[in-house]
């Protein structure tokens, strides 16, 4: 017998409170569709009436299997639930479920709301009853519950009972300040259930201010709650919320959860987790966290030679789950710490088979170590490593050569008299006996200069003759620069992340005293790797 565990996602509301995050209505719709594909049970779309974006989203929200939920607050003191305009705006969104937040800590009732404890209880009861009478599924977010319980457990529990007896389907215990530790969460949840609030009516909402949001959520589940709230990639105010990207695979793949709980997430949904996680980061225009559990680029990376040797024999020696189950992939990075076991494993992962006694293996290792002394870093640029190995093995395909390139940056006034910067790049490429010249500026749709590297990228990919159709879906998704030495001997390392329309993502590296030259080296490697991985035949 297994219990049903319900997944409530608040990326579009609580996640939007992350510093620097602001979703458009269209982006919220795309994320909602991804969440529905993943298999969550509730999608909290935002707070209708609080801002135009949320109101626009609910006006044209996508149809989802998941229950679309509007978020708001309990009615204010001194007016009825029917005549509270803030509550009315939430109701007007027309969602089948509504989640209302209310105070459960006496300190906040007195200081933040400025009302009596009894008035707060009446606000909770009247608001929830109003939702239920309107045919909505009612959820009550018990704000600051754990702090309130520590201060006055009787009053905190009376707030929960006010919502429950008024018809709330879910009572969600919120660790709003994120300071409660897992053992405390587990104990308090047990006491709440013992006090008469059924576990199958309880949810948990944790923040990550001590780095324990996932652990606190699991402790609450073990104690008996049957709804968990969280966000994709742990987005949220301050240090973020409990990450559903970590919780979902843990609940589905780890004991005792996999044996005692059921969720709405299918194997297919779980297999899309990495793609969904990284797509969210693309929408936010930020680099994915490489060390993120399950979905990070380093989650299944094995750098130590001893580890790589064991992985070749049996992946279970150093992997707690199969990477493909969550849509990720195993990586054997290359670095100056690598041995031949790492090297052969990494080449095999790339589809490059080399015999154990091939003398090229030693040459490749020496070359990697020598180039890393010069500033290269191949553990974070696997595509460039593969090109280096193919070249040393004599298997590198010759697609094109760079004859020359030139970049200019001009600071001048435009026709409106405004001072602007304009970058322009010229790239000359040789394909067979043909020389091709491409010129490109780096102005975006708003007339802003995107810099010399962008101009180079555009010029290089503007006309590659017979290869053009193979690179049109490429895009540069991240650009990282590091100075590896100081003073007059400063060396610049550039790592570029590229992606294509097939969902592939790869990294290339360039090193030079000149940042533009280092960038261009990485850009050229990115295109060559794409052509090789797509099986393109040289013209």
CSV table of N, CA, C and O in Angstrom, one decimal, residues 163-215:
chain,number,residue,atom,x,y,z
A,163,UNK,N,-8.5,27.1,9.7
A,163,UNK,CA,-8.6,26.9,8.3
A,163,UNK,C,-9.2,25.5,8.0
A,163,UNK,O,-10.0,25.4,7.1
A,164,UNK,N,-8.8,24.5,8.8
A,164,UNK,CA,-9.3,23.1,8.6
A,164,UNK,C,-10.8,23.1,8.7
A,164,UNK,O,-11.5,22.5,7.9
A,165,UNK,N,-11.3,23.6,9.8
A,165,UNK,CA,-12.8,23.5,10.1
A,165,UNK,C,-13.6,24.3,9.1
A,165,UNK,O,-14.8,24.1,9.0
A,166,UNK,N,-12.9,25.3,8.5
A,166,UNK,CA,-13.7,26.1,7.5
A,166,UNK,C,-13.6,25.5,6.1
A,166,UNK,O,-14.3,26.0,5.2
A,167,UNK,N,-13.0,24.3,6.0
A,167,UNK,CA,-13.0,23.6,4.7
A,167,UNK,C,-11.8,23.5,3.9
A,167,UNK,O,-11.8,23.1,2.7
A,168,UNK,N,-10.6,24.0,4.4
A,168,UNK,CA,-9.4,24.0,3.6
A,168,UNK,C,-9.0,22.5,3.3
A,168,UNK,O,-9.0,21.7,4.2
A,169,UNK,N,-8.7,22.3,2.0
A,169,UNK,CA,-8.2,21.0,1.6
A,169,UNK,C,-6.8,20.7,2.1
A,169,UNK,O,-6.5,19.6,2.6
A,170,UNK,N,-5.9,21.7,2.1
A,170,UNK,CA,-4.6,21.6,2.5
A,170,UNK,C,-4.2,22.7,3.5
A,170,UNK,O,-4.5,23.9,3.3
A,171,UNK,N,-3.5,22.3,4.5
A,171,UNK,CA,-2.9,23.2,5.5
A,171,UNK,C,-1.4,23.1,5.3
A,171,UNK,O,-0.8,22.0,5.6
A,172,UNK,N,-0.7,24.1,4.9
A,172,UNK,CA,0.7,24.0,4.5
A,172,UNK,C,1.5,24.7,5.6
A,172,UNK,O,1.3,25.9,5.9
A,173,UNK,N,2.4,24.0,6.2
A,173,UNK,CA,3.3,24.5,7.3
A,173,UNK,C,4.5,25.1,6.6
A,173,UNK,O,5.3,24.5,5.9
A,174,UNK,N,4.6,26.5,6.9
A,174,UNK,CA,5.7,27.2,6.2
A,174,UNK,C,6.8,27.6,7.1
A,174,UNK,O,6.6,28.2,8.2
A,175,UNK,N,8.0,27.2,6.7
A,175,UNK,CA,9.2,27.7,7.4
A,175,UNK,C,9.7,28.9,6.7
A,175,UNK,O,10.7,28.9,5.9
A,176,UNK,N,9.0,30.0,6.9
A,176,UNK,CA,9.1,31.2,6.1
A,176,UNK,C,10.5,31.8,6.2
A,176,UNK,O,11.0,32.3,5.2
A,177,UNK,N,11.1,31.9,7.3
A,177,UNK,CA,12.4,32.4,7.5
A,177,UNK,C,13.5,31.4,7.2
A,177,UNK,O,14.7,31.8,7.2
A,178,UNK,N,13.2,30.2,7.0
A,178,UNK,CA,14.2,29.2,6.6
A,178,UNK,C,15.2,28.8,7.7
A,178,UNK,O,16.3,28.3,7.4
A,179,UNK,N,14.9,29.0,9.0
A,179,UNK,CA,15.8,28.8,10.0
A,179,UNK,C,15.6,27.5,10.8
A,179,UNK,O,16.4,27.2,11.7
A,180,UNK,N,14.5,26.8,10.5
A,180,UNK,CA,14.3,25.5,11.3
A,180,UNK,C,15.1,24.4,10.7
A,180,UNK,O,15.2,24.2,9.5
A,181,UNK,N,15.6,23.5,11.6
A,181,UNK,CA,16.4,22.4,11.1
A,181,UNK,C,15.6,21.2,11.0
A,181,UNK,O,14.5,21.0,11.5
A,182,UNK,N,16.1,20.2,10.2
A,182,UNK,CA,15.3,19.0,9.8
A,182,UNK,C,14.7,18.2,11.1
A,182,UNK,O,13.5,17.9,11.0
A,183,UNK,N,15.5,18.0,12.1
A,183,UNK,CA,15.0,17.3,13.3
A,183,UNK,C,13.8,18.0,13.9
A,183,UNK,O,12.8,17.4,14.4
A,184,UNK,N,13.9,19.4,14.0
A,184,UNK,CA,12.8,20.2,14.5
A,184,UNK,C,11.6,20.1,13.7
A,184,UNK,O,10.5,20.0,14.2
A,185,UNK,N,11.8,20.2,12.3
A,185,UNK,CA,10.6,20.0,11.4
A,185,UNK,C,9.9,18.7,11.6
A,185,UNK,O,8.7,18.7,11.8
A,186,UNK,N,10.7,17.6,11.7
A,186,UNK,CA,10.1,16.3,11.8
A,186,UNK,C,9.3,16.2,13.2
A,186,UNK,O,8.2,15.7,13.2
A,187,UNK,N,9.9,16.7,14.2
A,187,UNK,CA,9.2,16.6,15.5
A,187,UNK,C,8.0,17.4,15.6
A,187,UNK,O,6.9,16.9,16.0
A,188,UNK,N,8.0,18.7,15.0
A,188,UNK,CA,6.8,19.5,15.1
A,188,UNK,C,5.7,19.0,14.2
A,188,UNK,O,4.5,19.0,14.6
A,189,UNK,N,6.0,18.5,13.1
A,189,UNK,CA,5.0,17.9,12.2
A,189,UNK,C,4.3,16.7,12.9
A,189,UNK,O,3.1,16.6,12.9
A,190,UNK,N,5.1,15.9,13.6
A,190,UNK,CA,4.5,14.8,14.3
A,190,UNK,C,3.6,15.3,15.4
A,190,UNK,O,2.5,14.7,15.6
A,191,UNK,N,3.9,16.4,16.1
A,191,UNK,CA,3.1,16.9,17.1
A,191,UNK,C,1.8,17.6,16.5
A,191,UNK,O,0.8,17.5,17.2
A,192,UNK,N,1.9,18.2,15.4
A,192,UNK,CA,0.8,18.7,14.7
A,192,UNK,C,-0.2,17.6,14.4
A,192,UNK,O,-1.5,17.8,14.6
A,193,UNK,N,0.3,16.5,13.8
A,193,UNK,CA,-0.6,15.4,13.5
A,193,UNK,C,-1.2,14.8,14.8
A,193,UNK,O,-2.4,14.5,14.8
A,194,UNK,N,-0.5,14.7,15.8
A,194,UNK,CA,-1.0,14.2,17.1
A,194,UNK,C,-2.0,15.1,17.7
A,194,UNK,O,-2.9,14.6,18.4
A,195,UNK,N,-2.0,16.4,17.3
A,195,UNK,CA,-2.9,17.3,17.8
A,195,UNK,C,-4.2,17.3,17.0
A,195,UNK,O,-5.1,18.1,17.4
A,196,UNK,N,-4.3,16.5,16.0
A,196,UNK,CA,-5.6,16.3,15.3
A,196,UNK,C,-5.6,16.9,13.9
A,196,UNK,O,-6.7,16.8,13.3
A,197,UNK,N,-4.5,17.3,13.3
A,197,UNK,CA,-4.5,17.8,11.9
A,197,UNK,C,-4.0,16.6,11.1
A,197,UNK,O,-2.8,16.3,11.2
A,198,UNK,N,-4.8,16.0,10.3
A,198,UNK,CA,-4.4,14.8,9.6
A,198,UNK,C,-3.2,15.0,8.6
A,198,UNK,O,-3.2,16.0,8.0
A,199,UNK,N,-2.3,14.0,8.5
A,199,UNK,CA,-1.2,14.2,7.7
A,199,UNK,C,-1.6,14.3,6.2
A,199,UNK,O,-0.9,15.0,5.4
A,200,UNK,N,-2.7,13.6,5.8
A,200,UNK,CA,-3.1,13.7,4.4
A,200,UNK,C,-3.8,15.0,4.1
A,200,UNK,O,-4.3,15.2,2.9
A,201,UNK,N,-3.8,16.0,5.0
A,201,UNK,CA,-4.3,17.3,4.8
A,201,UNK,C,-3.2,18.3,5.0
A,201,UNK,O,-3.4,19.5,4.9
A,202,UNK,N,-1.9,17.9,5.3
A,202,UNK,CA,-0.8,18.7,5.6
A,202,UNK,C,0.2,18.8,4.4
A,202,UNK,O,0.5,17.8,3.7
A,203,UNK,N,0.7,20.0,4.2
A,203,UNK,CA,1.8,20.3,3.3
A,203,UNK,C,3.0,20.9,4.0
A,203,UNK,O,2.9,21.3,5.2
A,204,UNK,N,4.1,21.0,3.3
A,204,UNK,CA,5.3,21.6,3.8
A,204,UNK,C,5.9,22.6,2.8
A,204,UNK,O,5.9,22.3,1.6
A,205,UNK,N,6.4,23.7,3.3
A,205,UNK,CA,6.9,24.8,2.5
A,205,UNK,C,8.2,25.3,3.2
A,205,UNK,O,8.1,26.0,4.2
A,206,UNK,N,9.4,25.0,2.6
A,206,UNK,CA,10.6,25.3,3.3
A,206,UNK,C,11.5,26.2,2.5
A,206,UNK,O,11.6,26.1,1.3
A,207,UNK,N,12.2,27.1,3.2
A,207,UNK,CA,13.2,28.0,2.5
A,207,UNK,C,14.6,27.5,2.9
A,207,UNK,O,14.7,26.8,3.9
A,208,UNK,N,15.6,27.9,2.2
A,208,UNK,CA,16.9,27.3,2.2
A,208,UNK,C,17.9,28.1,2.9
A,208,UNK,O,19.1,28.0,2.6
A,209,UNK,N,17.5,28.9,3.9
A,209,UNK,CA,18.5,29.8,4.5
A,209,UNK,C,19.6,29.1,5.3
A,209,UNK,O,20.6,29.8,5.6
A,210,UNK,N,19.4,27.9,5.7
A,210,UNK,CA,20.4,27.1,6.4
A,210,UNK,C,21.0,26.0,5.5
A,210,UNK,O,21.8,25.2,5.9
A,211,UNK,N,20.5,26.0,4.2
A,211,UNK,CA,21.0,25.0,3.3
A,211,UNK,C,20.3,23.7,3.5
A,211,UNK,O,20.8,22.6,3.0
A,212,UNK,N,19.2,23.7,4.2
A,212,UNK,CA,18.5,22.4,4.6
A,212,UNK,C,17.1,22.3,4.1
A,212,UNK,O,16.3,21.5,4.6
A,213,UNK,N,16.7,23.1,3.1
A,213,UNK,CA,15.3,23.1,2.7
A,213,UNK,C,14.9,21.7,2.2
A,213,UNK,O,13.8,21.2,2.5
A,214,UNK,N,15.7,21.0,1.4
A,214,UNK,CA,15.4,19.7,0.9
A,214,UNK,C,15.3,18.7,2.1
A,214,UNK,O,14.4,17.9,2.2
A,215,UNK,N,16.3,18.8,3.0
A,215,UNK,CA,16.3,17.9,4.1
A,215,UNK,C,15.1,18.1,5.0
A,215,UNK,O,14.5,17.1,5.5
